[in-house]
Amino acid sequence: MNSGSTLGEIAERCTSLGEAATRRQLGGGPFLVVYPWEDSGKSAFDTCLMTDDELLDDEATDPASATLLDERLAGRGARETVKARASAVSMNGANALVLPVSKSSRNPFSNLITLGRARNNDLILSSPSVSKVHAWFLDGGPSGWFLQDNGSTNGTTHNDEPAAPRVNLTLRFGDTVGFGGVQAVFCDAAGVLELAQRW
């Protein structure tokens, strides 16, 4: 499957190819279904669709937009939940991006799948509310998948609860996760198909 497909595109594949063929194209997963987040006029995952040469410099975040975001978050605590930000979320599920949670050649850490704003992460989210290296995923083999916040500025949430920095959280398929102002769902191929068929 093409990295960076939307739920809408996957729903179209289900219609044209059938569910079994689409599931084979997806592979085993896991996946992060990232919902569009509007801040500074760009969707949260703009850089996921760019080549390495096109990626924005990780220092190029618009300071005025970041200041506005900081002001909007002031007084609510640095680790507020995704639910508290729901009024700012663009929940158009058809445009949600499906990202394989997997290693890339950009990340030097062999055992971690990193997520953040910097271009050397495995999963890149260009939202100013996301730290350069915001969090990481760890494949625990038979123990399952884990998520750990890297002491990020705007925090990570797991099922709408704030995550303590540098503490492994056990992930289950269907769990919601938030990275700063970006909302996502951690799921397997069956979960991706279920979400895609809602749109």
mmCIF file with all atom_site columns, C-alpha atoms in Angstrom:
data_model
loop_
_atom_site.group_PDB
_atom_site.id
_atom_site.type_symbol
_atom_site.label_atom_id
_atom_site.label_alt_id
_atom_site.label_comp_id
_atom_site.label_asym_id
_atom_site.label_entity_id
_atom_site.label_seq_id
_atom_site.pdbx_PDB_ins_code
_atom_site.Cartn_x
_atom_site.Cartn_y
_atom_site.Cartn_z
_atom_site.occupancy
_atom_site.B_iso_or_equiv
_atom_site.pdbx_formal_charge
_atom_site.auth_seq_id
_atom_site.auth_comp_id
_atom_site.auth_asym_id
_atom_site.auth_atom_id
_atom_site.pdbx_PDB_model_num
ATOM 1   C CA . MET A 1 1   ? 0.000   0.000   0.000  1.00 0.00 ? 1   MET A CA 1
ATOM 2   C CA . ASN A 1 2   ? 1.149   3.531   -0.728 1.00 0.00 ? 2   ASN A CA 1
ATOM 3   C CA . SER A 1 3   ? 2.343   5.214   2.464  1.00 0.00 ? 3   SER A CA 1
ATOM 4   C CA . GLY A 1 4   ? 0.163   8.161   3.293  1.00 0.00 ? 4   GLY A CA 1
ATOM 5   C CA . SER A 1 5   ? -3.160  6.980   1.868  1.00 0.00 ? 5   SER A CA 1
ATOM 6   C CA . THR A 1 6   ? -6.270  8.639   3.261  1.00 0.00 ? 6   THR A CA 1
ATOM 7   C CA . LEU A 1 7   ? -9.246  6.798   4.751  1.00 0.00 ? 7   LEU A CA 1
ATOM 8   C CA . GLY A 1 8   ? -11.273 8.013   1.767  1.00 0.00 ? 8   GLY A CA 1
ATOM 9   C CA . GLU A 1 9   ? -8.816  6.413   -0.683 1.00 0.00 ? 9   GLU A CA 1
ATOM 10  C CA . ILE A 1 10  ? -8.869  3.156   1.272  1.00 0.00 ? 10  ILE A CA 1
ATOM 11  C CA . ALA A 1 11  ? -12.692 3.197   1.275  1.00 0.00 ? 11  ALA A CA 1
ATOM 12  C CA . GLU A 1 12  ? -12.599 3.569   -2.535 1.00 0.00 ? 12  GLU A CA 1
ATOM 13  C CA . ARG A 1 13  ? -10.226 0.583   -2.775 1.00 0.00 ? 13  ARG A CA 1
ATOM 14  C CA . CYS A 1 14  ? -12.619 -1.487  -0.643 1.00 0.00 ? 14  CYS A CA 1
ATOM 15  C CA . THR A 1 15  ? -15.421 -0.651  -3.060 1.00 0.00 ? 15  THR A CA 1
ATOM 16  C CA . SER A 1 16  ? -13.430 -1.390  -6.210 1.00 0.00 ? 16  SER A CA 1
ATOM 17  C CA . LEU A 1 17  ? -11.193 -4.287  -5.071 1.00 0.00 ? 17  LEU A CA 1
ATOM 18  C CA . GLY A 1 18  ? -13.112 -5.763  -2.155 1.00 0.00 ? 18  GLY A CA 1
ATOM 19  C CA . GLU A 1 19  ? -12.252 -5.890  1.521  1.00 0.00 ? 19  GLU A CA 1
ATOM 20  C CA . ALA A 1 20  ? -9.953  -8.943  1.347  1.00 0.00 ? 20  ALA A CA 1
ATOM 21  C CA . ALA A 1 21  ? -7.773  -7.470  -1.420 1.00 0.00 ? 21  ALA A CA 1
ATOM 22  C CA . THR A 1 22  ? -7.581  -4.098  0.338  1.00 0.00 ? 22  THR A CA 1
ATOM 23  C CA . ARG A 1 23  ? -6.559  -5.808  3.592  1.00 0.00 ? 23  ARG A CA 1
ATOM 24  C CA . ARG A 1 24  ? -3.775  -7.667  1.741  1.00 0.00 ? 24  ARG A CA 1
ATOM 25  C CA . GLN A 1 25  ? -2.563  -4.333  0.297  1.00 0.00 ? 25  GLN A CA 1
ATOM 26  C CA . LEU A 1 26  ? -2.516  -2.749  3.734  1.00 0.00 ? 26  LEU A CA 1
ATOM 27  C CA . GLY A 1 27  ? -0.368  -5.492  5.230  1.00 0.00 ? 27  GLY A CA 1
ATOM 28  C CA . GLY A 1 28  ? -0.218  -6.277  8.934  1.00 0.00 ? 28  GLY A CA 1
ATOM 29  C CA . GLY A 1 29  ? 0.283   -2.877  10.481 1.00 0.00 ? 29  GLY A CA 1
ATOM 30  C CA . PRO A 1 30  ? 0.189   -1.343  12.949 1.00 0.00 ? 30  PRO A CA 1
ATOM 31  C CA . PHE A 1 31  ? -1.035  2.003   11.662 1.00 0.00 ? 31  PHE A CA 1
ATOM 32  C CA . LEU A 1 32  ? -1.597  5.483   12.978 1.00 0.00 ? 32  LEU A CA 1
ATOM 33  C CA . VAL A 1 33  ? -4.716  7.131   11.540 1.00 0.00 ? 33  VAL A CA 1
ATOM 34  C CA . VAL A 1 34  ? -3.964  10.856  11.846 1.00 0.00 ? 34  VAL A CA 1
ATOM 35  C CA . TYR A 1 35  ? -6.873  13.288  11.637 1.00 0.00 ? 35  TYR A CA 1
ATOM 36  C CA . PRO A 1 36  ? -6.307  16.687  9.995  1.00 0.00 ? 36  PRO A CA 1
ATOM 37  C CA . TRP A 1 37  ? -5.461  19.392  12.484 1.00 0.00 ? 37  TRP A CA 1
ATOM 38  C CA . GLU A 1 38  ? -5.605  22.981  11.373 1.00 0.00 ? 38  GLU A CA 1
ATOM 39  C CA . ASP A 1 39  ? -3.098  25.350  12.915 1.00 0.00 ? 39  ASP A CA 1
ATOM 40  C CA . SER A 1 40  ? -1.231  28.015  10.976 1.00 0.00 ? 40  SER A CA 1
ATOM 41  C CA . GLY A 1 41  ? -3.171  27.117  7.832  1.00 0.00 ? 41  GLY A CA 1
ATOM 42  C CA . LYS A 1 42  ? -1.537  23.730  7.242  1.00 0.00 ? 42  LYS A CA 1
ATOM 43  C CA . SER A 1 43  ? -2.827  20.290  8.034  1.00 0.00 ? 43  SER A CA 1
ATOM 44  C CA . ALA A 1 44  ? -0.899  18.500  10.724 1.00 0.00 ? 44  ALA A CA 1
ATOM 45  C CA . PHE A 1 45  ? 0.610   15.954  8.384  1.00 0.00 ? 45  PHE A CA 1
ATOM 46  C CA . ASP A 1 46  ? 1.746   18.115  5.451  1.00 0.00 ? 46  ASP A CA 1
ATOM 47  C CA . THR A 1 47  ? 5.348   16.907  5.655  1.00 0.00 ? 47  THR A CA 1
ATOM 48  C CA . CYS A 1 48  ? 4.362   13.229  5.648  1.00 0.00 ? 48  CYS A CA 1
ATOM 49  C CA . LEU A 1 49  ? 3.534   13.562  1.973  1.00 0.00 ? 49  LEU A CA 1
ATOM 50  C CA . MET A 1 50  ? 6.740   15.357  0.963  1.00 0.00 ? 50  MET A CA 1
ATOM 51  C CA . THR A 1 51  ? 10.043  13.915  -0.143 1.00 0.00 ? 51  THR A CA 1
ATOM 52  C CA . ASP A 1 52  ? 13.118  14.442  2.029  1.00 0.00 ? 52  ASP A CA 1
ATOM 53  C CA . ASP A 1 53  ? 14.224  17.337  -0.211 1.00 0.00 ? 53  ASP A CA 1
ATOM 54  C CA . GLU A 1 54  ? 10.846  19.047  0.149  1.00 0.00 ? 54  GLU A CA 1
ATOM 55  C CA . LEU A 1 55  ? 10.575  18.713  3.918  1.00 0.00 ? 55  LEU A CA 1
ATOM 56  C CA . LEU A 1 56  ? 10.356  21.932  5.834  1.00 0.00 ? 56  LEU A CA 1
ATOM 57  C CA . ASP A 1 57  ? 13.338  22.842  7.943  1.00 0.00 ? 57  ASP A CA 1
ATOM 58  C CA . ASP A 1 58  ? 12.531  21.838  11.518 1.00 0.00 ? 58  ASP A CA 1
ATOM 59  C CA . GLU A 1 59  ? 13.324  25.384  12.675 1.00 0.00 ? 59  GLU A CA 1
ATOM 60  C CA . ALA A 1 60  ? 10.998  26.976  10.099 1.00 0.00 ? 60  ALA A CA 1
ATOM 61  C CA . THR A 1 61  ? 7.805   26.965  12.166 1.00 0.00 ? 61  THR A CA 1
ATOM 62  C CA . ASP A 1 62  ? 6.081   30.327  11.899 1.00 0.00 ? 62  ASP A CA 1
ATOM 63  C CA . PRO A 1 63  ? 6.771   32.035  15.285 1.00 0.00 ? 63  PRO A CA 1
ATOM 64  C CA . ALA A 1 64  ? 3.553   34.080  15.081 1.00 0.00 ? 64  ALA A CA 1
ATOM 65  C CA . SER A 1 65  ? 1.465   30.916  14.649 1.00 0.00 ? 65  SER A CA 1
ATOM 66  C CA . ALA A 1 66  ? 3.299   29.176  17.473 1.00 0.00 ? 66  ALA A CA 1
ATOM 67  C CA . THR A 1 67  ? 2.697   32.206  19.727 1.00 0.00 ? 67  THR A CA 1
ATOM 68  C CA . LEU A 1 68  ? -1.016  32.185  18.908 1.00 0.00 ? 68  LEU A CA 1
ATOM 69  C CA . LEU A 1 69  ? -1.177  28.477  19.716 1.00 0.00 ? 69  LEU A CA 1
ATOM 70  C CA . ASP A 1 70  ? 0.676   29.052  22.992 1.00 0.00 ? 70  ASP A CA 1
ATOM 71  C CA . GLU A 1 71  ? -1.771  31.841  23.900 1.00 0.00 ? 71  GLU A CA 1
ATOM 72  C CA . ARG A 1 72  ? -4.731  29.583  23.085 1.00 0.00 ? 72  ARG A CA 1
ATOM 73  C CA . LEU A 1 73  ? -3.288  26.914  25.397 1.00 0.00 ? 73  LEU A CA 1
ATOM 74  C CA . ALA A 1 74  ? -2.276  29.302  28.197 1.00 0.00 ? 74  ALA A CA 1
ATOM 75  C CA . GLY A 1 75  ? -4.083  28.749  31.450 1.00 0.00 ? 75  GLY A CA 1
ATOM 76  C CA . ARG A 1 76  ? -5.244  25.256  30.485 1.00 0.00 ? 76  ARG A CA 1
ATOM 77  C CA . GLY A 1 77  ? -2.058  23.410  31.428 1.00 0.00 ? 77  GLY A CA 1
ATOM 78  C CA . ALA A 1 78  ? 0.612   22.044  29.126 1.00 0.00 ? 78  ALA A CA 1
ATOM 79  C CA . ARG A 1 79  ? -0.799  18.516  29.191 1.00 0.00 ? 79  ARG A CA 1
ATOM 80  C CA . GLU A 1 80  ? -4.457  19.075  28.395 1.00 0.00 ? 80  GLU A CA 1
ATOM 81  C CA . THR A 1 81  ? -6.304  16.232  26.716 1.00 0.00 ? 81  THR A CA 1
ATOM 82  C CA . VAL A 1 82  ? -7.372  15.889  23.115 1.00 0.00 ? 82  VAL A CA 1
ATOM 83  C CA . LYS A 1 83  ? -11.002 16.164  24.269 1.00 0.00 ? 83  LYS A CA 1
ATOM 84  C CA . ALA A 1 84  ? -10.329 19.661  25.613 1.00 0.00 ? 84  ALA A CA 1
ATOM 85  C CA . ARG A 1 85  ? -9.082  20.685  22.166 1.00 0.00 ? 85  ARG A CA 1
ATOM 86  C CA . ALA A 1 86  ? -11.977 19.123  20.273 1.00 0.00 ? 86  ALA A CA 1
ATOM 87  C CA . SER A 1 87  ? -13.381 22.488  19.217 1.00 0.00 ? 87  SER A CA 1
ATOM 88  C CA . ALA A 1 88  ? -10.250 23.151  17.152 1.00 0.00 ? 88  ALA A CA 1
ATOM 89  C CA . VAL A 1 89  ? -10.075 19.728  15.484 1.00 0.00 ? 89  VAL A CA 1
ATOM 90  C CA . SER A 1 90  ? -11.126 19.270  11.880 1.00 0.00 ? 90  SER A CA 1
ATOM 91  C CA . MET A 1 91  ? -12.623 15.781  12.130 1.00 0.00 ? 91  MET A CA 1
ATOM 92  C CA . ASN A 1 92  ? -13.064 15.044  8.439  1.00 0.00 ? 92  ASN A CA 1
ATOM 93  C CA . GLY A 1 93  ? -12.401 11.321  8.589  1.00 0.00 ? 93  GLY A CA 1
ATOM 94  C CA . ALA A 1 94  ? -12.232 10.868  4.819  1.00 0.00 ? 94  ALA A CA 1
ATOM 95  C CA . ASN A 1 95  ? -9.078  13.037  4.834  1.00 0.00 ? 95  ASN A CA 1
ATOM 96  C CA . ALA A 1 96  ? -7.464  11.277  7.793  1.00 0.00 ? 96  ALA A CA 1
ATOM 97  C CA . LEU A 1 97  ? -4.039  10.006  6.804  1.00 0.00 ? 97  LEU A CA 1
ATOM 98  C CA . VAL A 1 98  ? -3.142  6.344   7.374  1.00 0.00 ? 98  VAL A CA 1
ATOM 99  C CA . LEU A 1 99  ? 0.536   6.035   8.310  1.00 0.00 ? 99  LEU A CA 1
ATOM 100 C CA . PRO A 1 100 ? 2.310   2.724   8.828  1.00 0.00 ? 100 PRO A CA 1
ATOM 101 C CA . VAL A 1 101 ? 4.047   2.694   12.213 1.00 0.00 ? 101 VAL A CA 1
ATOM 102 C CA . SER A 1 102 ? 7.408   1.561   10.868 1.00 0.00 ? 102 SER A CA 1
ATOM 103 C CA . LYS A 1 103 ? 11.075  2.509   10.672 1.00 0.00 ? 103 LYS A CA 1
ATOM 104 C CA . SER A 1 104 ? 12.433  4.857   8.044  1.00 0.00 ? 104 SER A CA 1
ATOM 105 C CA . SER A 1 105 ? 16.008  5.480   6.983  1.00 0.00 ? 105 SER A CA 1
ATOM 106 C CA . ARG A 1 106 ? 15.813  8.980   8.537  1.00 0.00 ? 106 ARG A CA 1
ATOM 107 C CA . ASN A 1 107 ? 15.841  7.821   12.169 1.00 0.00 ? 107 ASN A CA 1
ATOM 108 C CA . PRO A 1 108 ? 19.183  6.794   13.724 1.00 0.00 ? 108 PRO A CA 1
ATOM 109 C CA . PHE A 1 109 ? 17.587  4.920   16.678 1.00 0.00 ? 109 PHE A CA 1
ATOM 110 C CA . SER A 1 110 ? 17.352  1.266   15.675 1.00 0.00 ? 110 SER A CA 1
ATOM 111 C CA . ASN A 1 111 ? 14.836  0.201   18.337 1.00 0.00 ? 111 ASN A CA 1
ATOM 112 C CA . LEU A 1 112 ? 12.520  3.244   18.370 1.00 0.00 ? 112 LEU A CA 1
ATOM 113 C CA . ILE A 1 113 ? 9.960   4.512   15.866 1.00 0.00 ? 113 ILE A CA 1
ATOM 114 C CA . THR A 1 114 ? 10.015  8.239   16.506 1.00 0.00 ? 114 THR A CA 1
ATOM 115 C CA . LEU A 1 115 ? 7.253   10.772  15.904 1.00 0.00 ? 115 LEU A CA 1
ATOM 116 C CA . GLY A 1 116 ? 7.675   14.533  15.834 1.00 0.00 ? 116 GLY A CA 1
ATOM 117 C CA . ARG A 1 117 ? 8.070   17.718  13.844 1.00 0.00 ? 117 ARG A CA 1
ATOM 118 C CA . ALA A 1 118 ? 11.761  17.265  12.894 1.00 0.00 ? 118 ALA A CA 1
ATOM 119 C CA . ARG A 1 119 ? 12.504  15.751  9.515  1.00 0.00 ? 119 ARG A CA 1
ATOM 120 C CA . ASN A 1 120 ? 14.585  12.859  10.864 1.00 0.00 ? 120 ASN A CA 1
ATOM 121 C CA . ASN A 1 121 ? 11.573  11.229  12.596 1.00 0.00 ? 121 ASN A CA 1
ATOM 122 C CA . ASP A 1 122 ? 9.939   8.088   11.248 1.00 0.00 ? 122 ASP A CA 1
ATOM 123 C CA . LEU A 1 123 ? 6.506   9.746   11.460 1.00 0.00 ? 123 LEU A CA 1
ATOM 124 C CA . ILE A 1 124 ? 6.542   13.489  10.758 1.00 0.00 ? 124 ILE A CA 1
ATOM 125 C CA . LEU A 1 125 ? 3.753   15.806  11.949 1.00 0.00 ? 125 LEU A CA 1
ATOM 126 C CA . SER A 1 126 ? 4.369   19.441  10.991 1.00 0.00 ? 126 SER A CA 1
ATOM 127 C CA . SER A 1 127 ? 2.009   20.995  13.535 1.00 0.00 ? 127 SER A CA 1
ATOM 128 C CA . PRO A 1 128 ? 3.670   23.664  15.722 1.00 0.00 ? 128 PRO A CA 1
ATOM 129 C CA . SER A 1 129 ? 1.965   21.972  18.695 1.00 0.00 ? 129 SER A CA 1
ATOM 130 C CA . VAL A 1 130 ? 4.142   18.878  18.103 1.00 0.00 ? 130 VAL A CA 1
ATOM 131 C CA . SER A 1 131 ? 7.690   18.857  19.508 1.00 0.00 ? 131 SER A CA 1
ATOM 132 C CA . LYS A 1 132 ? 10.715  18.072  17.321 1.00 0.00 ? 132 LYS A CA 1
ATOM 133 C CA . VAL A 1 133 ? 10.948  14.558  18.803 1.00 0.00 ? 133 VAL A CA 1
ATOM 134 C CA . HIS A 1 134 ? 7.583   14.369  20.537 1.00 0.00 ? 134 HIS A CA 1
ATOM 135 C CA . ALA A 1 135 ? 7.189   10.652  21.301 1.00 0.00 ? 135 ALA A CA 1
ATOM 136 C CA . TRP A 1 136 ? 8.167   7.200   20.121 1.00 0.00 ? 136 TRP A CA 1
ATOM 137 C CA . PHE A 1 137 ? 6.680   3.772   19.552 1.00 0.00 ? 137 PHE A CA 1
ATOM 138 C CA . LEU A 1 138 ? 8.401   0.595   20.683 1.00 0.00 ? 138 LEU A CA 1
ATOM 139 C CA . ASP A 1 139 ? 7.579   -2.880  19.383 1.00 0.00 ? 139 ASP A CA 1
ATOM 140 C CA . GLY A 1 140 ? 7.660   -5.126  22.443 1.00 0.00 ? 140 GLY A CA 1
ATOM 141 C CA . GLY A 1 141 ? 7.202   -8.311  20.393 1.00 0.00 ? 141 GLY A CA 1
ATOM 142 C CA . PRO A 1 142 ? 4.930   -10.694 22.316 1.00 0.00 ? 142 PRO A CA 1
ATOM 143 C CA . SER A 1 143 ? 4.275   -7.947  24.891 1.00 0.00 ? 143 SER A CA 1
ATOM 144 C CA . GLY A 1 144 ? 2.724   -5.735  22.218 1.00 0.00 ? 144 GLY A CA 1
ATOM 145 C CA . TRP A 1 145 ? 3.296   -2.092  21.341 1.00 0.00 ? 145 TRP A CA 1
ATOM 146 C CA . PHE A 1 146 ? 4.281   0.732   23.660 1.00 0.00 ? 146 PHE A CA 1
ATOM 147 C CA . LEU A 1 147 ? 4.160   4.525   23.353 1.00 0.00 ? 147 LEU A CA 1
ATOM 148 C CA . GLN A 1 148 ? 6.357   6.933   25.288 1.00 0.00 ? 148 GLN A CA 1
ATOM 149 C CA . ASP A 1 149 ? 6.191   10.730  25.471 1.00 0.00 ? 149 ASP A CA 1
ATOM 150 C CA . ASN A 1 150 ? 9.638   12.331  25.183 1.00 0.00 ? 150 ASN A CA 1
ATOM 151 C CA . GLY A 1 151 ? 8.954   15.151  27.662 1.00 0.00 ? 151 GLY A CA 1
ATOM 152 C CA . SER A 1 152 ? 7.197   17.105  24.909 1.00 0.00 ? 152 SER A CA 1
ATOM 153 C CA . THR A 1 153 ? 6.072   20.698  25.447 1.00 0.00 ? 153 THR A CA 1
ATOM 154 C CA . ASN A 1 154 ? 2.373   20.151  24.694 1.00 0.00 ? 154 ASN A CA 1
ATOM 155 C CA . GLY A 1 155 ? 2.141   16.581  25.900 1.00 0.00 ? 155 GLY A CA 1
ATOM 156 C CA . THR A 1 156 ? 0.864   13.254  24.699 1.00 0.00 ? 156 THR A CA 1
ATOM 157 C CA . THR A 1 157 ? -2.488  11.709  25.561 1.00 0.00 ? 157 THR A CA 1
ATOM 158 C CA . HIS A 1 158 ? -3.584  8.082   25.599 1.00 0.00 ? 158 HIS A CA 1
ATOM 159 C CA . ASN A 1 159 ? -7.339  7.453   25.509 1.00 0.00 ? 159 ASN A CA 1
ATOM 160 C CA . ASP A 1 160 ? -7.841  11.119  26.504 1.00 0.00 ? 160 ASP A CA 1
ATOM 161 C CA . GLU A 1 161 ? -5.619  10.825  29.588 1.00 0.00 ? 161 GLU A CA 1
ATOM 162 C CA . PRO A 1 162 ? -2.343  12.783  29.841 1.00 0.00 ? 162 PRO A CA 1
ATOM 163 C CA . ALA A 1 163 ? 0.747   10.594  29.495 1.00 0.00 ? 163 ALA A CA 1
ATOM 164 C CA . ALA A 1 164 ? 3.571   11.003  31.968 1.00 0.00 ? 164 ALA A CA 1
ATOM 165 C CA . PRO A 1 165 ? 6.862   11.807  30.218 1.00 0.00 ? 165 PRO A CA 1
ATOM 166 C CA . ARG A 1 166 ? 9.249   8.927   29.571 1.00 0.00 ? 166 ARG A CA 1
ATOM 167 C CA . VAL A 1 167 ? 6.893   6.225   30.847 1.00 0.00 ? 167 VAL A CA 1
ATOM 168 C CA . ASN A 1 168 ? 5.938   3.315   28.568 1.00 0.00 ? 168 ASN A CA 1
ATOM 169 C CA . LEU A 1 169 ? 2.206   3.110   27.869 1.00 0.00 ? 169 LEU A CA 1
ATOM 170 C CA . THR A 1 170 ? 0.799   -0.169  26.586 1.00 0.00 ? 170 THR A CA 1
ATOM 171 C CA . LEU A 1 171 ? -1.085  0.362   23.327 1.00 0.00 ? 171 LEU A CA 1
ATOM 172 C CA . ARG A 1 172 ? -4.065  -1.658  22.153 1.00 0.00 ? 172 ARG A CA 1
ATOM 173 C CA . PHE A 1 173 ? -5.577  -1.463  18.689 1.00 0.00 ? 173 PHE A CA 1
ATOM 174 C CA . GLY A 1 174 ? -8.337  1.142   18.727 1.00 0.00 ? 174 GLY A CA 1
ATOM 175 C CA . ASP A 1 175 ? -6.654  3.362   21.335 1.00 0.00 ? 175 ASP A CA 1
ATOM 176 C CA . THR A 1 176 ? -6.783  7.105   20.726 1.00 0.00 ? 176 THR A CA 1
ATOM 177 C CA . VAL A 1 177 ? -3.564  9.046   21.050 1.00 0.00 ? 177 VAL A CA 1
ATOM 178 C CA . GLY A 1 178 ? -2.876  12.760  20.923 1.00 0.00 ? 178 GLY A CA 1
ATOM 179 C CA . PHE A 1 179 ? 0.399   14.527  20.163 1.00 0.00 ? 179 PHE A CA 1
ATOM 180 C CA . GLY A 1 180 ? 0.095   18.185  21.141 1.00 0.00 ? 180 GLY A CA 1
ATOM 181 C CA . GLY A 1 181 ? -2.895  19.241  19.073 1.00 0.00 ? 181 GLY A CA 1
ATOM 182 C CA . VAL A 1 182 ? -2.938  16.263  16.707 1.00 0.00 ? 182 VAL A CA 1
ATOM 183 C CA . GLN A 1 183 ? -5.455  13.469  17.254 1.00 0.00 ? 183 GLN A CA 1
ATOM 184 C CA . ALA A 1 184 ? -4.927  9.917   15.984 1.00 0.00 ? 184 ALA A CA 1
ATOM 185 C CA . VAL A 1 185 ? -6.035  6.315   16.386 1.00 0.00 ? 185 VAL A CA 1
ATOM 186 C CA . PHE A 1 186 ? -3.603  3.381   16.752 1.00 0.00 ? 186 PHE A CA 1
ATOM 187 C CA . CYS A 1 187 ? -4.967  0.379   14.869 1.00 0.00 ? 187 CYS A CA 1
ATOM 188 C CA . ASP A 1 188 ? -4.335  -2.745  12.845 1.00 0.00 ? 188 ASP A CA 1
ATOM 189 C CA . ALA A 1 189 ? -5.482  -3.335  9.257  1.00 0.00 ? 189 ALA A CA 1
ATOM 190 C CA . ALA A 1 190 ? -8.956  -4.425  10.416 1.00 0.00 ? 190 ALA A CA 1
ATOM 191 C CA . GLY A 1 191 ? -9.295  -1.165  12.358 1.00 0.00 ? 191 GLY A CA 1
ATOM 192 C CA . VAL A 1 192 ? -8.216  0.891   9.340  1.00 0.00 ? 192 VAL A CA 1
ATOM 193 C CA . LEU A 1 193 ? -10.861 -0.811  7.201  1.00 0.00 ? 193 LEU A CA 1
ATOM 194 C CA . GLU A 1 194 ? -13.499 -0.268  9.863  1.00 0.00 ? 194 GLU A CA 1
ATOM 195 C CA . LEU A 1 195 ? -12.668 3.455   10.054 1.00 0.00 ? 195 LEU A CA 1
ATOM 196 C CA . ALA A 1 196 ? -12.527 3.761   6.256  1.00 0.00 ? 196 ALA A CA 1
ATOM 197 C CA . GLN A 1 197 ? -15.964 2.207   5.840  1.00 0.00 ? 197 GLN A CA 1
ATOM 198 C CA . ARG A 1 198 ? -17.478 4.886   8.074  1.00 0.00 ? 198 ARG A CA 1
ATOM 199 C CA . TRP A 1 199 ? -16.712 7.452   5.351  1.00 0.00 ? 199 TRP A CA 1
#
